């Protein structure tokens, strides 16, 4: 079965540089989420899209932005990178085919490990 | 908002049974989910409880008591591959947000 695809898997950047992370959700899933996970931390919600429209915002810094395109892939754009942005970034997707309960089962991609030097 | 509490670490031996507890506070409640995450890997959905009681899926079971704002994940016949972090998670019914809020995670170490 198709899974969530993320690219790149690893990314090394310098401070103040920009980075773009890509996510391809599972086909027909209607919601895409971005989470950030620091070392030894739990995943923190950044932003989500429902049917290509931004639906919720979490603790996403103003330096970050995201969008979902017509083909349903999503990109997380990160500017003015800081050392503290070093983390695993996960994209997840879900389908509300059984109503609200379905959103509790989210399918995570393998993540992008971002290292800011 | 929401907050969840779970133990930081649990150690058990192969073949044993372990229970990971989770207490939560939410402004609304869509149910309690459990995710497993191996080091360097992605969170993987294990189970979801919307109603009180026990849900069983193979060696893993999950329990919920909404009146106590409490749930647990029960892992039976532990195997070495079960060594991982386990997160409980909720959604905020108050905002209708689909995103998950995770607990801080319980690191399970299974020893031979």
mmCIF file of N, CA and C in Angstrom, chain A residues 31 33 35 37 41-43 45 50 55-58 90 100-101 103-106 108-110 113, chain B residues 30-31 33 35 37 40-43 45 48 87 90-91 95-100 102-105:
data_model
loop_
_atom_site.group_PDB
_atom_site.id
_atom_site.type_symbol
_atom_site.label_atom_id
_atom_site.label_comp_id
_atom_site.label_asym_id
_atom_site.label_seq_id
_atom_site.Cartn_x
_atom_site.Cartn_y
_atom_site.Cartn_z
ATOM 1 N N UNK A 31 -6.583 15.267 4.422
ATOM 2 C CA UNK A 31 -5.922 16.181 5.358
ATOM 3 C C UNK A 31 -4.436 15.854 5.449
ATOM 4 N N UNK A 33 -0.826 17.055 7.495
ATOM 5 C CA UNK A 33 -0.317 17.716 8.698
ATOM 6 C C UNK A 33 1.213 17.795 8.628
ATOM 7 N N UNK A 35 4.413 18.123 11.417
ATOM 8 C CA UNK A 35 4.820 18.081 12.811
ATOM 9 C C UNK A 35 6.331 18.266 12.880
ATOM 10 N N UNK A 37 9.610 17.463 15.479
ATOM 11 C CA UNK A 37 9.998 16.693 16.658
ATOM 12 C C UNK A 37 11.473 16.920 16.966
ATOM 13 N N UNK A 41 11.886 14.729 22.209
ATOM 14 C CA UNK A 41 10.610 15.427 22.407
ATOM 15 C C UNK A 41 9.463 14.685 21.718
ATOM 16 N N UNK A 42 8.248 15.108 22.039
ATOM 17 C CA UNK A 42 7.096 14.572 21.322
ATOM 18 C C UNK A 42 6.873 15.411 20.061
ATOM 19 N N UNK A 43 6.190 14.858 19.081
ATOM 20 C CA UNK A 43 5.898 15.635 17.873
ATOM 21 C C UNK A 43 5.014 16.832 18.212
ATOM 22 N N UNK A 45 2.659 19.867 16.632
ATOM 23 C CA UNK A 45 1.900 20.218 15.439
ATOM 24 C C UNK A 45 2.278 21.611 14.938
ATOM 25 N N UNK A 50 -6.706 20.961 4.797
ATOM 26 C CA UNK A 50 -7.840 20.096 4.489
ATOM 27 C C UNK A 50 -8.296 20.418 3.082
ATOM 28 N N UNK A 55 -6.103 24.568 7.269
ATOM 29 C CA UNK A 55 -7.218 24.349 8.189
ATOM 30 C C UNK A 55 -6.873 24.730 9.620
ATOM 31 N N UNK A 56 -5.686 24.380 10.096
ATOM 32 C CA UNK A 56 -5.318 24.696 11.469
ATOM 33 C C UNK A 56 -3.860 25.131 11.529
ATOM 34 N N UNK A 57 -3.555 25.967 12.476
ATOM 35 C CA UNK A 57 -2.167 26.356 12.730
ATOM 36 C C UNK A 57 -1.821 26.008 14.161
ATOM 37 N N UNK A 58 -0.635 25.458 14.320
ATOM 38 C CA UNK A 58 -0.138 25.159 15.656
ATOM 39 C C UNK A 58 1.004 26.088 15.982
ATOM 40 N N UNK A 90 7.987 15.768 10.335
ATOM 41 C CA UNK A 90 7.126 14.722 9.807
ATOM 42 C C UNK A 90 5.932 15.335 9.094
ATOM 43 N N UNK A 100 -15.301 12.076 12.097
ATOM 44 C CA UNK A 100 -14.254 12.718 12.886
ATOM 45 C C UNK A 100 -13.287 11.720 13.497
ATOM 46 N N UNK A 101 -13.764 10.538 13.845
ATOM 47 C CA UNK A 101 -12.900 9.567 14.502
ATOM 48 C C UNK A 101 -11.721 9.174 13.635
ATOM 49 N N UNK A 103 -9.781 10.886 11.932
ATOM 50 C CA UNK A 103 -8.625 11.775 11.999
ATOM 51 C C UNK A 103 -7.688 11.416 13.138
ATOM 52 N N UNK A 104 -8.114 10.530 14.034
ATOM 53 C CA UNK A 104 -7.208 10.076 15.082
ATOM 54 C C UNK A 104 -6.167 9.096 14.552
ATOM 55 N N UNK A 105 -6.432 8.490 13.412
ATOM 56 C CA UNK A 105 -5.467 7.586 12.804
ATOM 57 C C UNK A 105 -4.759 8.343 11.696
ATOM 58 N N UNK A 106 -3.576 8.784 11.990
ATOM 59 C CA UNK A 106 -2.796 9.542 11.027
ATOM 60 C C UNK A 106 -1.610 8.701 10.575
ATOM 61 N N UNK A 108 2.041 8.641 9.146
ATOM 62 C CA UNK A 108 3.214 9.505 9.113
ATOM 63 C C UNK A 108 4.203 9.058 8.051
ATOM 64 N N UNK A 109 4.828 10.040 7.423
ATOM 65 C CA UNK A 109 5.927 9.750 6.534
ATOM 66 C C UNK A 109 7.193 9.479 7.328
ATOM 67 N N UNK A 110 8.284 9.118 6.628
ATOM 68 C CA UNK A 110 9.529 8.753 7.312
ATOM 69 C C UNK A 110 10.244 9.946 7.934
ATOM 70 N N UNK A 113 15.129 14.815 8.330
ATOM 71 C CA UNK A 113 15.995 15.249 9.434
ATOM 72 C C UNK A 113 16.743 16.491 8.987
ATOM 73 N N UNK B 30 -12.192 13.780 21.621
ATOM 74 C CA UNK B 30 -12.522 12.941 20.466
ATOM 75 C C UNK B 30 -12.013 11.522 20.648
ATOM 76 N N UNK B 31 -11.455 11.219 21.807
ATOM 77 C CA UNK B 31 -10.913 9.885 21.999
ATOM 78 C C UNK B 31 -9.415 9.929 22.223
ATOM 79 N N UNK B 33 -5.696 8.199 21.443
ATOM 80 C CA UNK B 33 -4.943 7.376 20.495
ATOM 81 C C UNK B 33 -3.598 7.012 21.085
ATOM 82 N N UNK B 35 0.390 5.808 19.772
ATOM 83 C CA UNK B 35 1.340 5.685 18.672
ATOM 84 C C UNK B 35 2.634 5.086 19.190
ATOM 85 N N UNK B 37 6.782 4.668 18.314
ATOM 86 C CA UNK B 37 7.849 5.258 17.515
ATOM 87 C C UNK B 37 9.190 4.640 17.894
ATOM 88 N N UNK B 40 14.512 7.115 15.594
ATOM 89 C CA UNK B 40 14.780 7.546 14.226
ATOM 90 C C UNK B 40 13.670 7.243 13.248
ATOM 91 N N UNK B 41 12.590 6.624 13.737
ATOM 92 C CA UNK B 41 11.500 6.257 12.838
ATOM 93 C C UNK B 41 10.313 7.182 12.960
ATOM 94 N N UNK B 42 9.278 6.874 12.244
ATOM 95 C CA UNK B 42 8.059 7.668 12.255
ATOM 96 C C UNK B 42 7.068 7.117 13.267
ATOM 97 N N UNK B 43 6.232 7.963 13.843
ATOM 98 C CA UNK B 43 5.156 7.453 14.694
ATOM 99 C C UNK B 43 4.224 6.566 13.885
ATOM 100 N N UNK B 45 0.527 4.462 14.108
ATOM 101 C CA UNK B 45 -0.729 4.328 14.848
ATOM 102 C C UNK B 45 -0.880 2.911 15.389
ATOM 103 N N UNK B 48 -7.014 3.279 19.041
ATOM 104 C CA UNK B 48 -7.837 4.455 19.317
ATOM 105 C C UNK B 48 -9.039 4.014 20.136
ATOM 106 N N UNK B 87 3.465 6.958 22.597
ATOM 107 C CA UNK B 87 2.830 8.247 22.848
ATOM 108 C C UNK B 87 1.314 8.077 22.905
ATOM 109 N N UNK B 90 -4.347 13.083 21.847
ATOM 110 C CA UNK B 90 -5.749 13.469 21.769
ATOM 111 C C UNK B 90 -5.909 14.561 20.721
ATOM 112 N N UNK B 91 -7.126 14.778 20.325
ATOM 113 C CA UNK B 91 -7.470 15.909 19.469
ATOM 114 C C UNK B 91 -8.338 16.856 20.265
ATOM 115 N N UNK B 95 -11.820 23.011 19.500
ATOM 116 C CA UNK B 95 -11.502 23.794 18.308
ATOM 117 C C UNK B 95 -11.855 23.042 17.031
ATOM 118 N N UNK B 96 -12.186 21.782 17.164
ATOM 119 C CA UNK B 96 -12.450 20.972 15.974
ATOM 120 C C UNK B 96 -11.203 20.634 15.205
ATOM 121 N N UNK B 97 -10.061 20.944 15.793
ATOM 122 C CA UNK B 97 -8.797 20.713 15.111
ATOM 123 C C UNK B 97 -8.573 19.228 14.884
ATOM 124 N N UNK B 98 -8.100 18.895 13.692
ATOM 125 C CA UNK B 98 -7.833 17.495 13.382
ATOM 126 C C UNK B 98 -6.461 17.047 13.872
ATOM 127 N N UNK B 99 -5.582 18.000 14.150
ATOM 128 C CA UNK B 99 -4.224 17.648 14.540
ATOM 129 C C UNK B 99 -4.193 17.002 15.915
ATOM 130 N N UNK B 100 -3.161 16.229 16.164
ATOM 131 C CA UNK B 100 -2.992 15.533 17.425
ATOM 132 C C UNK B 100 -2.101 16.319 18.372
ATOM 133 N N UNK B 102 0.298 15.316 21.418
ATOM 134 C CA UNK B 102 0.917 14.118 21.958
ATOM 135 C C UNK B 102 1.352 14.324 23.402
ATOM 136 N N UNK B 103 1.354 13.231 24.163
ATOM 137 C CA UNK B 103 2.014 13.229 25.449
ATOM 138 C C UNK B 103 3.515 13.248 25.221
ATOM 139 N N UNK B 104 4.254 13.324 26.293
ATOM 140 C CA UNK B 104 5.713 13.431 26.194
ATOM 141 C C UNK B 104 6.384 12.106 25.844
ATOM 142 N N UNK B 105 5.617 11.030 25.857
ATOM 143 C CA UNK B 105 6.155 9.743 25.436
ATOM 144 C C UNK B 105 6.710 8.913 26.573
#
